[in-house]
PDB file of C-alpha atoms and ligand atoms in Angstrom:
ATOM      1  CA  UNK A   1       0.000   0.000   0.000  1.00 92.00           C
ATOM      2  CA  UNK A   2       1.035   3.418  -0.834  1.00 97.00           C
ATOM      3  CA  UNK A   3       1.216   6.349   1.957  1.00 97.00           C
ATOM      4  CA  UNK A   4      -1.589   8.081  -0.357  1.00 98.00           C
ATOM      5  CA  UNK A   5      -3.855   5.015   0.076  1.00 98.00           C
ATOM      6  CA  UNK A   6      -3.178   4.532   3.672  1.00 98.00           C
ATOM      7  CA  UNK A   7      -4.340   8.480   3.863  1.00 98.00           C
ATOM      8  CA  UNK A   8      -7.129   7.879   1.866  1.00 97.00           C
ATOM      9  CA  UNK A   9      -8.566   4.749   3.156  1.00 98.00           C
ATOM     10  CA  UNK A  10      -7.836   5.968   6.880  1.00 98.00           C
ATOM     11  CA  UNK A  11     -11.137   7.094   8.624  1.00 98.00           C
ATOM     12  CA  UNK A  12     -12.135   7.315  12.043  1.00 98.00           C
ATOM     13  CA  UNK A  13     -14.284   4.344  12.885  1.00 98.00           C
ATOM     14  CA  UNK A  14     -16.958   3.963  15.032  1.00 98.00           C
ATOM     15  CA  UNK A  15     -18.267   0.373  14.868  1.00 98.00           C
ATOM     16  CA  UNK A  16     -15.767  -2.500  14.617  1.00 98.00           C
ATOM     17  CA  UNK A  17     -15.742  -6.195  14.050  1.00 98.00           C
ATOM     18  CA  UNK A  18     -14.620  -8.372  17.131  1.00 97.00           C
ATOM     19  CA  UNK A  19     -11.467 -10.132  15.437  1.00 98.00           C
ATOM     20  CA  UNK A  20      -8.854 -10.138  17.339  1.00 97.00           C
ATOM     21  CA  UNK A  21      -5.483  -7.655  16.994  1.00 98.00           C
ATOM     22  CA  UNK A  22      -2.055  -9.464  17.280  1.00 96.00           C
ATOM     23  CA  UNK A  23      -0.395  -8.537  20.370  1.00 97.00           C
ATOM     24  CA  UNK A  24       2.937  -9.172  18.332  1.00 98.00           C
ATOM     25  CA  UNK A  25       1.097  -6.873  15.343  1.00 98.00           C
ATOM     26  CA  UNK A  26       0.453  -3.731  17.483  1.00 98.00           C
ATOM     27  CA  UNK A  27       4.364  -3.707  19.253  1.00 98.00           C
ATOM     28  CA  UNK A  28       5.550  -3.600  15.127  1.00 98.00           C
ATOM     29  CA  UNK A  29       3.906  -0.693  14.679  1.00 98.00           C
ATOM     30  CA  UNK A  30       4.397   0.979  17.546  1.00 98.00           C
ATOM     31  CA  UNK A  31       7.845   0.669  17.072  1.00 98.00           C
ATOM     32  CA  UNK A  32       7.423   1.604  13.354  1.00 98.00           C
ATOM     33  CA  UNK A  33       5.448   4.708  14.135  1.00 98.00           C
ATOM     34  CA  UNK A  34       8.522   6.278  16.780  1.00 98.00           C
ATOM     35  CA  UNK A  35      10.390   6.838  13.810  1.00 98.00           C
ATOM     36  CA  UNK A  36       8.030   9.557  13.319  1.00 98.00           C
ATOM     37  CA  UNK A  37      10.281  12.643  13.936  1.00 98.00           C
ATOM     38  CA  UNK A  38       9.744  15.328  17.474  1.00 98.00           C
ATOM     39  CA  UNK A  39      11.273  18.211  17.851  1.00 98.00           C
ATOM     40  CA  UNK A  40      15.193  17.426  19.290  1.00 98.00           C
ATOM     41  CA  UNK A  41      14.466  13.907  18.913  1.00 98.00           C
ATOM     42  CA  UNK A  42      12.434  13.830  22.416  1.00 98.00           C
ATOM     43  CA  UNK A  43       9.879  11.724  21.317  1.00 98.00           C
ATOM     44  CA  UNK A  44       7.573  12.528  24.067  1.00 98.00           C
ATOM     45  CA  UNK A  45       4.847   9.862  23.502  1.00 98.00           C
ATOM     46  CA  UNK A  46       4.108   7.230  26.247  1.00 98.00           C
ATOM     47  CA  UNK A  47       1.326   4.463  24.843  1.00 98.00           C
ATOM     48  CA  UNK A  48      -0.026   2.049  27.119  1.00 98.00           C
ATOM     49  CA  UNK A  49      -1.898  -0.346  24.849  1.00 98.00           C
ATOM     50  CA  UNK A  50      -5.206  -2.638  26.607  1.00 98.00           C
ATOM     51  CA  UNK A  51      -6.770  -5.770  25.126  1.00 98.00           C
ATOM     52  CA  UNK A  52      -8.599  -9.202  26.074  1.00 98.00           C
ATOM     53  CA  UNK A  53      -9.631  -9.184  29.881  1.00 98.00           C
ATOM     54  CA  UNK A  54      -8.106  -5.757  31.228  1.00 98.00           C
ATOM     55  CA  UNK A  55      -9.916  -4.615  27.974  1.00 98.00           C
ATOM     56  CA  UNK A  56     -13.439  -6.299  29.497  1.00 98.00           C
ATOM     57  CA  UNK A  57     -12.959  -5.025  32.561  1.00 98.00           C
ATOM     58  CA  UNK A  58     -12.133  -1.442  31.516  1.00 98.00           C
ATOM     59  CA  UNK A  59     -15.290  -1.555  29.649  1.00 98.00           C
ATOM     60  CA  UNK A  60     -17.661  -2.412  32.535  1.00 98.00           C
ATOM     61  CA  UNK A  61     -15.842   0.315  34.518  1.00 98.00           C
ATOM     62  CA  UNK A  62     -16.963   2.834  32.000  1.00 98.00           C
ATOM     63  CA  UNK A  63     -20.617   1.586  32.371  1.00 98.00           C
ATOM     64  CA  UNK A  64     -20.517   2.512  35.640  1.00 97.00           C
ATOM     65  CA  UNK A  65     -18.032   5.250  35.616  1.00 98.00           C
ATOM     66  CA  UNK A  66     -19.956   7.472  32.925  1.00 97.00           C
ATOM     67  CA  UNK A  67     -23.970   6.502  34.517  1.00 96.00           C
ATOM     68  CA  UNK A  68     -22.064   8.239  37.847  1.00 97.00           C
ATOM     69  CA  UNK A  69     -20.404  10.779  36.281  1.00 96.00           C
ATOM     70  CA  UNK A  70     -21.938  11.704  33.132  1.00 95.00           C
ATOM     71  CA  UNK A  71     -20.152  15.191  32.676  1.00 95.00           C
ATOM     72  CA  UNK A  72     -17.109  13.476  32.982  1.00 97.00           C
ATOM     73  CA  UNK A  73     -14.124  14.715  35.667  1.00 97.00           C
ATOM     74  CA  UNK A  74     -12.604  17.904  36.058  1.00 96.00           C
ATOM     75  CA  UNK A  75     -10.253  18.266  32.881  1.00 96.00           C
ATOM     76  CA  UNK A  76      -6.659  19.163  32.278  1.00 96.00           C
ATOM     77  CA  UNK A  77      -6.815  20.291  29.229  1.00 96.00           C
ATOM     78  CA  UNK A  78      -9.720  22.121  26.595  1.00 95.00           C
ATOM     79  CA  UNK A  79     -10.210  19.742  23.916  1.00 96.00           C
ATOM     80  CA  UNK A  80     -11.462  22.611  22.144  1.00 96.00           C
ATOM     81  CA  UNK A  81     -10.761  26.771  22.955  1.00 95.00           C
ATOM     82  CA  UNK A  82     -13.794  28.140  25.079  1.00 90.00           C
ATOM     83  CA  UNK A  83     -15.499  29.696  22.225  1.00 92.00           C
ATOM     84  CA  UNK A  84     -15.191  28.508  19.347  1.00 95.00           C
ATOM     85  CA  UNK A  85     -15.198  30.524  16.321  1.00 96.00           C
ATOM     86  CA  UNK A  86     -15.647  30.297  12.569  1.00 97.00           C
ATOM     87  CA  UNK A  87     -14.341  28.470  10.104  1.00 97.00           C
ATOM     88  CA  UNK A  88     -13.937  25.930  13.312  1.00 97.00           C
ATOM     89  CA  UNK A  89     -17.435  25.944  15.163  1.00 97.00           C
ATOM     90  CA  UNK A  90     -18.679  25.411  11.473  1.00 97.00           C
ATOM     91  CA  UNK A  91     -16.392  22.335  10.883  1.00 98.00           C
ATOM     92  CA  UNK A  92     -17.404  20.679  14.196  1.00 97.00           C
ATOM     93  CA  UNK A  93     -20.988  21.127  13.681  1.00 97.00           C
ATOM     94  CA  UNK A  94     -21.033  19.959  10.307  1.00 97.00           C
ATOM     95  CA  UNK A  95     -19.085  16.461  10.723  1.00 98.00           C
ATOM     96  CA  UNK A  96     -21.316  15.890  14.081  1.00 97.00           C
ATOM     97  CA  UNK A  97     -24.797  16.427  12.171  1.00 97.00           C
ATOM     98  CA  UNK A  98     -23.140  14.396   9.342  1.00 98.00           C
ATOM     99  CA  UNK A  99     -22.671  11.381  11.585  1.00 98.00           C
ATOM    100  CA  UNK A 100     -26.075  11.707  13.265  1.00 97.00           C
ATOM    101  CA  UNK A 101     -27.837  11.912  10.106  1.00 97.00           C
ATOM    102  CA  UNK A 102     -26.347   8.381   9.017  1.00 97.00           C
ATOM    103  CA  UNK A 103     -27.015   7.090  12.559  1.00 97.00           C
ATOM    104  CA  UNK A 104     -30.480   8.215  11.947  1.00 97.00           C
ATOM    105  CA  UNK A 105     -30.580  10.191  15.079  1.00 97.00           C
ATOM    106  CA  UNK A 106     -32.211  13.900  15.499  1.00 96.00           C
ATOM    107  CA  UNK A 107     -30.707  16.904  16.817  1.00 94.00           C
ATOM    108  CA  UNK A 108     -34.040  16.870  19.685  1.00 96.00           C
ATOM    109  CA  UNK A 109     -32.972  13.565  20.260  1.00 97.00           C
ATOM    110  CA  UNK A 110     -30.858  13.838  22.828  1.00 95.00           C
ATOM    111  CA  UNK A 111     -30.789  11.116  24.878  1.00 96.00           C
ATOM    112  CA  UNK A 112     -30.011   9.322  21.923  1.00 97.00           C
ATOM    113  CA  UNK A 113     -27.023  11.513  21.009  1.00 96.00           C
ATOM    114  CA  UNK A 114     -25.413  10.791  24.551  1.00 95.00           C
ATOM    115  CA  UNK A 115     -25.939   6.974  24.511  1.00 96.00           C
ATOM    116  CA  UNK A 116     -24.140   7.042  21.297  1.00 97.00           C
ATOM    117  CA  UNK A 117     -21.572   9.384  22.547  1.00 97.00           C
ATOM    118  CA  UNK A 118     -20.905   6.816  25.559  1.00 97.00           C
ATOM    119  CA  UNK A 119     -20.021   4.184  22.699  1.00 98.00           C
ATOM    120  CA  UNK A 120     -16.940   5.560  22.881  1.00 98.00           C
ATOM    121  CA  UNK A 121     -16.241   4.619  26.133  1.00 98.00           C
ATOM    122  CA  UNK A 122     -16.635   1.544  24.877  1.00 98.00           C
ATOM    123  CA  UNK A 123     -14.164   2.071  22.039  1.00 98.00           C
ATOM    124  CA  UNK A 124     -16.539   1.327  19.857  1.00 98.00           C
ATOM    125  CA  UNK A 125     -16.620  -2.210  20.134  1.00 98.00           C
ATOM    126  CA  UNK A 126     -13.075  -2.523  18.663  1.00 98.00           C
ATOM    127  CA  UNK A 127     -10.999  -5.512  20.285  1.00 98.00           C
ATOM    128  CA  UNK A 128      -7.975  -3.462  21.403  1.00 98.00           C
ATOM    129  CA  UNK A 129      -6.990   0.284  22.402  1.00 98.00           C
ATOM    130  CA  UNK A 130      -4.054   2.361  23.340  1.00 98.00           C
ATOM    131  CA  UNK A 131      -4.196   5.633  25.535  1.00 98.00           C
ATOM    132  CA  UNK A 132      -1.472   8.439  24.908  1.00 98.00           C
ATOM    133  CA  UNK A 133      -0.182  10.115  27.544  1.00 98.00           C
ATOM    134  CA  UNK A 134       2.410  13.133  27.811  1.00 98.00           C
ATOM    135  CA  UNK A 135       5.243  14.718  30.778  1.00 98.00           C
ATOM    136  CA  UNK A 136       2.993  17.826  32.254  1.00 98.00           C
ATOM    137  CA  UNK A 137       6.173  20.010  31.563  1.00 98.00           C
ATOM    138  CA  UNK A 138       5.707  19.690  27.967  1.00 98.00           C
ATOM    139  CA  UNK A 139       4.283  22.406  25.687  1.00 97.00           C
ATOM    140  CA  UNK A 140       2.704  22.375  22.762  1.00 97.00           C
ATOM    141  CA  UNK A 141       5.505  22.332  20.347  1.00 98.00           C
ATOM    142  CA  UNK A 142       5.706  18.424  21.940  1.00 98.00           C
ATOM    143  CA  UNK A 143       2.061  17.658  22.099  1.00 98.00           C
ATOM    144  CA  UNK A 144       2.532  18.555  18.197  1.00 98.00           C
ATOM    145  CA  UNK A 145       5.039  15.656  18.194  1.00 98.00           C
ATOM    146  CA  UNK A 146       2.325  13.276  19.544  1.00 98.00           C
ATOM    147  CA  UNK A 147       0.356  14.101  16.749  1.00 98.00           C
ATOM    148  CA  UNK A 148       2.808  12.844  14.309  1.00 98.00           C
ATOM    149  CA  UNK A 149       3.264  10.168  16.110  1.00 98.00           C
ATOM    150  CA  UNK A 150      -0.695   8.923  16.441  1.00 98.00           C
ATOM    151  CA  UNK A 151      -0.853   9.583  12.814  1.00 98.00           C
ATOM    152  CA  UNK A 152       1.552   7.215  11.692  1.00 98.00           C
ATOM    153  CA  UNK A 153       0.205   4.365  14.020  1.00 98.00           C
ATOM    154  CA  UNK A 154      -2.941   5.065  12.134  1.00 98.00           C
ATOM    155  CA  UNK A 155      -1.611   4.947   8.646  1.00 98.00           C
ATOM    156  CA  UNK A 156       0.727   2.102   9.956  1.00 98.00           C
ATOM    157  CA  UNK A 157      -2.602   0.619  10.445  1.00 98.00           C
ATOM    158  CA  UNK A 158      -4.388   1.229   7.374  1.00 98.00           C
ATOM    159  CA  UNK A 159      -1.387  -0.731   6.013  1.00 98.00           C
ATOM    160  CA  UNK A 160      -2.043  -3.893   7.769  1.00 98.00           C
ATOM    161  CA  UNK A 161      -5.661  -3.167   7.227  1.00 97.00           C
ATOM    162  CA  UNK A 162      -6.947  -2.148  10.843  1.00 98.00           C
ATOM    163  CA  UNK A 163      -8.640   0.630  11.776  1.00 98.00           C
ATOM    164  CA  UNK A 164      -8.727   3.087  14.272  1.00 98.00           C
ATOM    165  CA  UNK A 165     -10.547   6.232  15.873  1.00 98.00           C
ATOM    166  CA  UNK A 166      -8.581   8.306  17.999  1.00 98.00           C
ATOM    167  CA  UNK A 167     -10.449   9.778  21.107  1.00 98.00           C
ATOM    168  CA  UNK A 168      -9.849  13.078  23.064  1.00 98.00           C
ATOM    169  CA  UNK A 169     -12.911  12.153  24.766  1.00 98.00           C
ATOM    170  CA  UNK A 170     -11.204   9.986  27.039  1.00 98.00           C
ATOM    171  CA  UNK A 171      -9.393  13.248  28.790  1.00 98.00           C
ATOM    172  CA  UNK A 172     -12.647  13.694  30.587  1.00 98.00           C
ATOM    173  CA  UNK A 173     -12.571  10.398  32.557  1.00 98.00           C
ATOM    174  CA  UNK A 174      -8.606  11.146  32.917  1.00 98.00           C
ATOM    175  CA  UNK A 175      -8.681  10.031  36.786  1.00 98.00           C
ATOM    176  CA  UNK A 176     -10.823   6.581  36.168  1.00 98.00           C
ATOM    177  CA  UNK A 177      -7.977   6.275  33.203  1.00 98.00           C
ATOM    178  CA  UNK A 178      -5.064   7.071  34.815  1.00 98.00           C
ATOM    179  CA  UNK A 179      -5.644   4.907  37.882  1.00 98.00           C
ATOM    180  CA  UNK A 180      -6.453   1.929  35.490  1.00 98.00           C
ATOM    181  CA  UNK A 181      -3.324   2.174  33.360  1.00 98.00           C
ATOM    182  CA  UNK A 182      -1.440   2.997  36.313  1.00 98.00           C
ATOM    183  CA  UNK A 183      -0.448   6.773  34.953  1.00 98.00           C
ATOM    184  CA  UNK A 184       2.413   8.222  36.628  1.00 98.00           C
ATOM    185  CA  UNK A 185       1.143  11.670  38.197  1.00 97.00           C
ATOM    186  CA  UNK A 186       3.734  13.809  36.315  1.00 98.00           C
ATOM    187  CA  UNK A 187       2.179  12.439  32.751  1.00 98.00           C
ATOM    188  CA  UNK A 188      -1.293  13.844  31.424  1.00 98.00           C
ATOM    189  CA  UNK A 189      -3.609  11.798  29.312  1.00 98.00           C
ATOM    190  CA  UNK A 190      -4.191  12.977  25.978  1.00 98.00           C
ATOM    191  CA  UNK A 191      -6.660  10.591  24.080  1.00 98.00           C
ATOM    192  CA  UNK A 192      -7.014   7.244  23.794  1.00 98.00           C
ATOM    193  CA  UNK A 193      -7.550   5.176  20.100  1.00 98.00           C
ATOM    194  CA  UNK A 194     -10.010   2.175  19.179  1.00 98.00           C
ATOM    195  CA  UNK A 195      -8.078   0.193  16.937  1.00 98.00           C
ATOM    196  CA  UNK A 196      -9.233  -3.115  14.819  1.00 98.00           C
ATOM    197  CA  UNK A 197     -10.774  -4.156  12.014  1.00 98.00           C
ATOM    198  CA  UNK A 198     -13.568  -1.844  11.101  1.00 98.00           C
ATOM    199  CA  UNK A 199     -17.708  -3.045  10.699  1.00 98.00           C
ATOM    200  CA  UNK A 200     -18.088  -2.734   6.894  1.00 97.00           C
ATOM    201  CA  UNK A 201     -22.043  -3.056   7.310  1.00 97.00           C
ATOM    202  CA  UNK A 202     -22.149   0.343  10.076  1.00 98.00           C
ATOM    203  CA  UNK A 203     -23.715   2.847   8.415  1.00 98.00           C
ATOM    204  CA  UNK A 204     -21.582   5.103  10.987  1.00 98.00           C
ATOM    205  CA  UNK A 205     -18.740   4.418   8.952  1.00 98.00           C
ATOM    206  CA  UNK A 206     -19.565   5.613   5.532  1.00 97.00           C
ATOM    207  CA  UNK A 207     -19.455   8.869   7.235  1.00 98.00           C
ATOM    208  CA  UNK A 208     -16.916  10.568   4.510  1.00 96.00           C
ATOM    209  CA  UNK A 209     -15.743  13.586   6.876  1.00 98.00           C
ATOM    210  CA  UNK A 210     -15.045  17.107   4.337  1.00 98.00           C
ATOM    211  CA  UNK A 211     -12.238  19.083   4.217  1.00 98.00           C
ATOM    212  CA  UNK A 212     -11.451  22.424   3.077  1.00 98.00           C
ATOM    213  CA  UNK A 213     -10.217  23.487  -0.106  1.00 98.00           C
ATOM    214  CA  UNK A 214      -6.378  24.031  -0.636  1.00 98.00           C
ATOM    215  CA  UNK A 215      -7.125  27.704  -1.123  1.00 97.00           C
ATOM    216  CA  UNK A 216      -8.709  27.835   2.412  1.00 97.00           C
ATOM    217  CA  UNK A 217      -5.826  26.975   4.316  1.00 98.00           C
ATOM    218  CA  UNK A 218      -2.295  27.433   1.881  1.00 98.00           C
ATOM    219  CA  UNK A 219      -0.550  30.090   0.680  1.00 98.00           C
ATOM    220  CA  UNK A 220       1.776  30.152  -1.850  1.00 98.00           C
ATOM    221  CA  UNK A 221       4.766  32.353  -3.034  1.00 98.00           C
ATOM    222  CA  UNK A 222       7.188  31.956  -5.368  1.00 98.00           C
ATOM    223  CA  UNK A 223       5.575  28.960  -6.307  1.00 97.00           C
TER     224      UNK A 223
HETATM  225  C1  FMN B   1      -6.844  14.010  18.556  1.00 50.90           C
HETATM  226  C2  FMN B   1      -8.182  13.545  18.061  1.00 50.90           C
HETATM  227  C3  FMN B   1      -9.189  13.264  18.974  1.00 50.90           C
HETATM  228  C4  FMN B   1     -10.431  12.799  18.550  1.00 50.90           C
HETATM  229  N1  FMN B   1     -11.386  12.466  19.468  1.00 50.90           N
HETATM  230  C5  FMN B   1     -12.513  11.849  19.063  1.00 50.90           C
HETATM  231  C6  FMN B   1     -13.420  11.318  20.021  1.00 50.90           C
HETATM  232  O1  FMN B   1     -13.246  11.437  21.222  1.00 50.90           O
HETATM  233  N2  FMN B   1     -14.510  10.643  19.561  1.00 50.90           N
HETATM  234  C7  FMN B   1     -14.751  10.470  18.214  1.00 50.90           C
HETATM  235  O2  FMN B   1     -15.750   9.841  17.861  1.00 50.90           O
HETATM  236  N3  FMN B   1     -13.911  10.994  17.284  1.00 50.90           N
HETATM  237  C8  FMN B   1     -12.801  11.646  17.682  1.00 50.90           C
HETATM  238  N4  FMN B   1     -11.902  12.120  16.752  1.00 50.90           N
HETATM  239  C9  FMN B   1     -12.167  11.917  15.333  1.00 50.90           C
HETATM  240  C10 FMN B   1     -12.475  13.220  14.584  1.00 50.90           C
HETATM  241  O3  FMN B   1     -13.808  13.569  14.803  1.00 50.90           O
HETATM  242  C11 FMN B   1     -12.184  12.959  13.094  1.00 50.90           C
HETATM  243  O4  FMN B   1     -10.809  12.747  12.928  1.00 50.90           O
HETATM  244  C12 FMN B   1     -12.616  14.114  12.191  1.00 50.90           C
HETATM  245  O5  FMN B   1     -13.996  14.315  12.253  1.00 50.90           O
HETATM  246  C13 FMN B   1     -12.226  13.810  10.743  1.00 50.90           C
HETATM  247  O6  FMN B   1     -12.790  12.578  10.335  1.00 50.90           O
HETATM  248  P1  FMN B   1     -11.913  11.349   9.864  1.00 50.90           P
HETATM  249  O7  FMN B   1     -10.971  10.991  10.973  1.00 50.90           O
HETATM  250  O8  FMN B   1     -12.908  10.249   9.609  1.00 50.90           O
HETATM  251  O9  FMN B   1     -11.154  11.757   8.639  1.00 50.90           O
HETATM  252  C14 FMN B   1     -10.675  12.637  17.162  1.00 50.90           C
HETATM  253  C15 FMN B   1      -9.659  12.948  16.260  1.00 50.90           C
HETATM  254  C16 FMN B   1      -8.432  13.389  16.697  1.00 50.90           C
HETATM  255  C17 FMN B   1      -7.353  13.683  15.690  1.00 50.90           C
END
């Protein structure tokens, strides 16, 4: 497979099949993906990866965890800024109604939306997941660096033909996380990822997010 059709296949998936993901599989392309590059070669990712029972168990946690705690715990980060503005608050509104319109699921409906939404703390079904987690004292020049990282486990991925969805929405239970995988207090969570094979049959994942034009966000001199 080429990089381009790795990048064009990838898509974050929200319903996956139950096959299994080889434990020897996953450590290949983790170690693949550090060759991503970081600023001063600090490669400031720390992946803890979860799958058969501490996967179960983690699950039935999260029942329980998000019916107590529905608005999640006091975060450490803004997954998004306060307010956000246009282009972006556009954007975000327009790949959420997207996916509830092929989930069938109105914009009154909201108890609907949220039990959805707590798939995720269920990683969508998929059969193994890794959480991401970063030293406090770095800034966002390194969380940048995690970025590049994630991205290339995902097109790593594509590759082998797994799938994957990347979740910020994990920061919110960041305690319930932390104390599972055993987080050391000077690291902060940053998402966690459903990986696996995706659910062909989903209509959730024929959702074919947009993008902006090349005009919209390049410039070009001299070129
Ligand atoms: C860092 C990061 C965190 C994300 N968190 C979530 C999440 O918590 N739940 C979710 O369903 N999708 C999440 N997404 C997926 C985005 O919504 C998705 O990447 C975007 O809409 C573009 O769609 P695509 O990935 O299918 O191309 C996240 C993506 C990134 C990069």
């Amino acid at each position: 497979m080429h990089v381009q059709d790795a990048l064009a296949t990838r898509l974050s998936v929200r319903d996956f099949l139950p096959t299994p993901v080889s434990g020897e599989l996953i450590r290949e392309i983790l170690i693949t993906a550090a060759r991503a590059p970081s600023g001063g070669n600090l490669q400031p990712w720390h992946i803890a990866v979860i799958a058969g029972e501490p996967l179960t168990r983690l699950r039935s946690l999260m029942i329980d965890r998000v019916a107590a705690c529905p608005e999640g715990e006091p975060v450490e980060y803004d997954i998004y800024p306060p307010s956000l503005h246009s282009p972006y608050r556009e954007r975000r509104f327009e790949v959420g109604e997207d996916m509830y319109r092929l989930l069938g699921i109105a914009r009154e409906d909201k108890a609907a939306r949220r039990a959805w939404f707590a798939r995720n703390y269920q990683f969508f079904g998929a059969p193994l997941a890794l959480f991401c987690s970063v030293d406090r004292r770095m800034g966002p020049p390194q969380w940048s660096d995690l970025g590049m990282f994630l991205q290339s486990v995902m097109l790593l991925l594509r590759e082998r033909g797994l799938d994957s969805c990347p979740q910020e929405c994990w920061s919110l239970y960041h305690e319930t996380v932390g104390r599972f995988i055993a987080l050391p207090p000077e690291r902060l969570l940053f998402c966690g990822m459903a990986i696996g094979y995706r659910n062909p049959d989903h209509p959730v994942n024929r959702l074919a997010s947009k993008r902006a034009p090349l005009t919209e966000f390049a410039e070009f001199m001299g070129v």
